[in-house]
Amino acid sequence: MSQYYTATDHFVLVPAIMLALFGCAILLFDFWVFPEPKQRKWLLAFLALGEAFAGYGLWQQHTYIAGQGIAELTAFQGSLVVDGFSLFFNWMFIAAASIVALMSYRYLEVEGEHHGEYYSLILLAQCGMYFLASGADLITLFVGLELMALCFYIMVGFLRSDKRSNEAAMKYLLLGGFSSGFLAYGFSLLYGLSGSTKLSEIGVAIARRDPADPVLLLAMVTTTVGLLFKISAVPFHMWAPDAYEGAPTTVTAYLSVGSKAASIAFLLRIFLGPLASARAAWEPLLVFAAIASLTVGNLAAISQHNIKRLLAYSSISHAGYMLLGLVAGNETGIKGVAVYVLVYTFTNLGVFLVIVALRREGLVGDNIDDLAGLMHKSPGYALLMLICLLSLAGIPPTAGFIGKYYIFLSLIQAGRYVLAAAAALYVAVAIYYYFRIVRSMFMSDAEDAGAMETTFGVRVAAALTGLGTLGIGIFPEPFLRFAGQSLIR
Amino acid sequence: MNLLTLVLFLPLAGFLAALLVPRDRPGLVRGFVLVVSLAVFVLSIGLALPQAPAAQGYWFETNAPWIQSPAIRFHTGLDGLSLWLVLLSTLLTPIGILISWNHIDRRVKEFYAFLLLLEFGLVGVFVALDLFLFYVFWEVSLVPMYFLIGIWGHQRRIYAAVKFFLFTMTGSVLMLAAMLYIYGVTGTFDYPTLLTMLASGRWHVESGEQMLLFLAFFVAFAIKVPLFPLHTWLPDAHVEAPTAGSVMLASVMLKMGTYGLVRFCLPLFPNSARHAAGWIVTLAIIGIIYGALVAMVQPNMKKLVAYSSVSHLGFVVLGVFSFTQAGLDGAVYQMLNHGISTGALFMLVGYLYERRHSLEIADYGGVATPAPWLSTVFLITTLASIGLPTLNNFVGEFLVLQGSAQVNFRWTVFAAIGVILSAVYMLWLYQRVFFGEAGEPVRHHVYDLSRREWAAILPLLVLMVWMGTLTQTFLPAISASNARTLERSNVNVEFQVKARTPLVAGQAGQAEARPAKEPPDAR
């Protein structure tokens, strides 16, 4: 081990190595050892193994940090950092990727596009997310972001024979590339201002400058634009409805939780780290983006007939709530964002899981009417969907309420009563469109009586998301403590 | 685990167990939920037994931590205000099950399961002593009612269900924001602790701030009551709901609003409540007269009863905001009365609907001939509803009018007009439905009460007479807790003196007479 790769560096990198290694291994084994279509379930086992190793690495980091009583562990001369924040998000990514993989197997079979690469892309995207959550250097973060985004560009267009999927991938790629350009531009300005790519050094340099410096403002605005695009906040949300609708539903699920959570982690790292001193300058931007996201997301969702599109708009509005926690800026707010992301991960996965489970030969299952009478056909899935929708709407005792509650509380503690009232009122709007789905499931009669065909994997994933959504709502204490540890200090 | 916790959680356990019953055994589900709800009722009678006055504390208190930070506790307890409302909920749930026995023929299991979940939410609302817990139960009760209306309702059920949900939700999210604000200032959600802090001056709110908080709570409750002009969801919800849904909605759910006014608005925001009393009473009186006038011209029986609820609940609000002992006692008593007599009216209208399959008054006439017992029971309920002495509503209305007369005699005059109008629309309804020539369909379809229907209505008839004659069973506990509420709502009234609108003149005078209560260095 040289000074460029110490034991600490290795320790910090293990989960990412495992993810990348198993991701590549799946690619090799796919055509080399398991060429038969029937053998693809072994690839799922490979993925599980990869997640297990990555999880073990994370667990070791977790116990090490807790055992030593240190706040963070830096590696690679400070370009990677392991702290409560990165651990919190990485645990979430493991959960999200595993649940998505569980629900994908049967879905891809039905779609007729079952290829081994898919599982490797899940792992590689997660590897990118790992760097987004633990990066402390502009280059590391940027490479992590691009790794994740490239995997998603491919996955969104995974249904090669489906026109919508291709269109979605093209749109996502073009707009995503565009936003990455903005981000790179902002990063280069930040580098120019400070002479370093390390977040901590940039922070010191920016704190010394006049907050009204036009170059600083330019750097900040371009960075903000790039980040807002990634979390699909208004006015940079246009890609989301199309990408969500066209992508295979499992990928939409992964995109809506994994990509969003990683981008939020990225955004928090940047805004609470180097840009913290320029708060007065970026806060109005984020307030605007948050309110616009709430407005556009909630109002546009009302008139949607396609569930995936509806959920895309709803996810835009959730991005607004997350931004509001950052706007409040106090400890409750940051903790609130972390809780919100955690809750949103389980809940949104649950909703998409039901849509995935609906998919079978001759039924796409992404229209609201496709859910009609689900209560008779599969009461269990209808119940899961109900719990998750209640949670998305923020009704107690589901997890979503805890998330919203923290955001509201932080806004009120920060004295932002108008924002709190507006955010609260949009809950009522959100209930209207979430309940359109509930209405269809419980109060309409089924058009076709075909029962749902599910597999063991889908059922396990359903149980996980349902338990997560209800469990966090009823026994929030351990999860809140977990999120509390993630605060960046 | 004390008796109250058992009463609270038994319906939830019953709900979960009912979900596990196989779908093709509807009889089993019905029997099971009936047994559970009866058991809950019998247990809840035990709550009323220890009538030892609880000075500051509450009966059957449970106080356990739920979430550490922010400090949210599972704090429940009973006092004279909530005791009878809990009993009302536990009594009406088995009755709701009985009247739905043959009436609900599809998705039987879910229907009865939702009734138990509703009972859980309602009891929870009345016993929660932590603001956050109260909010959780408030929302929990909303969901089953949404499904009861939306799945088993009549033609426009979905519209009604969504309207019901959105109205209530809009009000309650603002209430949540206000609760969070209170938490931000005081660091606690605990209701008794908040009262102590308020009384000792540790939590001091400026008048403008208090008014906003008051309004956030008040609007949420006023929508639920419903107070004119926020009542528009009520006729829709009532008309579209199945009979059991209407009964639970009218008898218990509307009381969540009035309960909230007495429990939270008066003691927590005394100054603002007094300040706004004039306006609120004006709205209440408009509601009394408007509800009665609109009820008079309804061609649909259920709508008529629904609008009569708007009118009756105006009395409750009037009593609450009179800030007198008699007015408050009457208001709380009237909550129970309305629950019993209007619940019974909805049941009887439901009985008629099961026979004739119509809610239009014009389709009836001469029902007294084929169904004499049904007509008798309906008559007793009608008389109770219009406030005949020796029946329950008389006591409540009398106390409310007495209390309001102590403050402002004009209020009493206007409110009394509502009493007269209620006699007009109810007796006219009775005349058109039960007297006259019985048409062919009525003679053919309408039959007298069955044993199951008797079993459901009899407890309510007994209570109508009981509550109208032996008021001492109920009133002492209510008065004791109302006296405490009034005392708390007097803790600081310093800026009240300036609030002198014509309508609250009498009451402002009262406030002036009590400057000694105000600690001199409160600011």
XYZ file of C-alpha atoms in Angstrom, chain A residues 335 375-376 379 383 386 390 393-397 401-402 405-406 408-409 412-413 417 420-421 424-425 427-429 431-432 435-436 438-439 442-445 473-477 480-481, chain B residues 19 23 66-72 106-107 110 114 132 135-137 139-140 143 146-147 149-152 157-158 161-162 165-166 169-170 173-174 176-178 180-184 189:
90
model
C -32.981 15.723 9.692
C -59.640 -4.709 -4.080
C -61.523 -7.805 -5.280
C -56.878 -7.333 -1.684
C -54.017 -2.636 0.754
C -53.580 2.218 -0.107
C -51.783 7.470 2.275
C -50.243 12.075 0.881
C -48.882 12.361 4.410
C -51.738 10.954 6.455
C -50.971 9.434 9.842
C -50.147 6.823 11.002
C -46.753 11.831 7.795
C -43.564 11.679 9.853
C -44.294 16.601 9.894
C -40.546 17.227 10.186
C -43.428 21.563 8.565
C -41.897 21.665 12.024
C -42.197 26.778 11.679
C -39.121 26.722 13.879
C -44.981 30.535 8.447
C -45.398 26.189 6.084
C -49.002 27.126 5.411
C -49.643 22.279 4.303
C -52.363 23.355 1.904
C -51.255 18.319 1.063
C -54.973 18.735 0.512
C -54.447 19.018 -3.246
C -54.909 13.956 -1.454
C -57.259 14.663 -4.284
C -57.368 9.364 -3.906
C -58.310 9.126 -7.546
C -57.747 4.791 -4.300
C -61.185 5.433 -5.723
C -61.829 0.364 -4.136
C -64.898 1.882 -5.686
C -64.920 0.885 -9.337
C -65.652 -2.540 -10.665
C -45.033 5.582 10.774
C -45.901 3.678 13.920
C -42.452 3.198 15.480
C -40.499 6.123 14.092
C -38.072 6.391 16.980
C -35.424 9.126 13.520
C -32.323 8.436 15.565
C -59.786 -8.853 7.901
C -64.391 -13.690 2.330
C -43.974 7.283 21.867
C -41.404 9.394 20.059
C -38.518 10.894 22.003
C -37.644 13.874 19.892
C -39.846 15.790 19.291
C -41.469 14.740 22.521
C -44.666 12.980 21.576
C -71.548 -6.672 -1.125
C -68.044 -6.549 0.310
C -64.692 -4.829 4.549
C -64.175 -0.398 8.513
C -50.097 15.159 18.085
C -54.244 14.732 15.158
C -53.274 11.152 14.365
C -56.633 9.831 15.545
C -56.977 11.468 10.496
C -57.402 7.784 11.304
C -60.127 7.100 6.220
C -64.221 7.900 3.281
C -64.556 4.248 2.307
C -69.342 6.598 1.910
C -67.372 5.885 -1.229
C -67.915 2.130 -1.515
C -71.320 1.466 -0.002
C -71.068 8.487 -3.523
C -67.636 9.153 -4.951
C -66.685 10.948 -0.340
C -64.009 13.069 -1.985
C -62.320 14.083 2.703
C -61.000 17.255 1.099
C -58.330 17.557 5.353
C -57.912 21.177 4.300
C -53.573 20.504 7.852
C -53.797 24.094 9.035
C -51.427 20.654 12.230
C -49.369 23.697 11.282
C -50.717 25.507 14.346
C -46.344 22.522 15.257
C -46.098 26.216 15.974
C -47.230 25.619 19.526
C -44.637 22.900 19.825
C -41.984 25.247 18.481
C -47.550 18.627 22.627
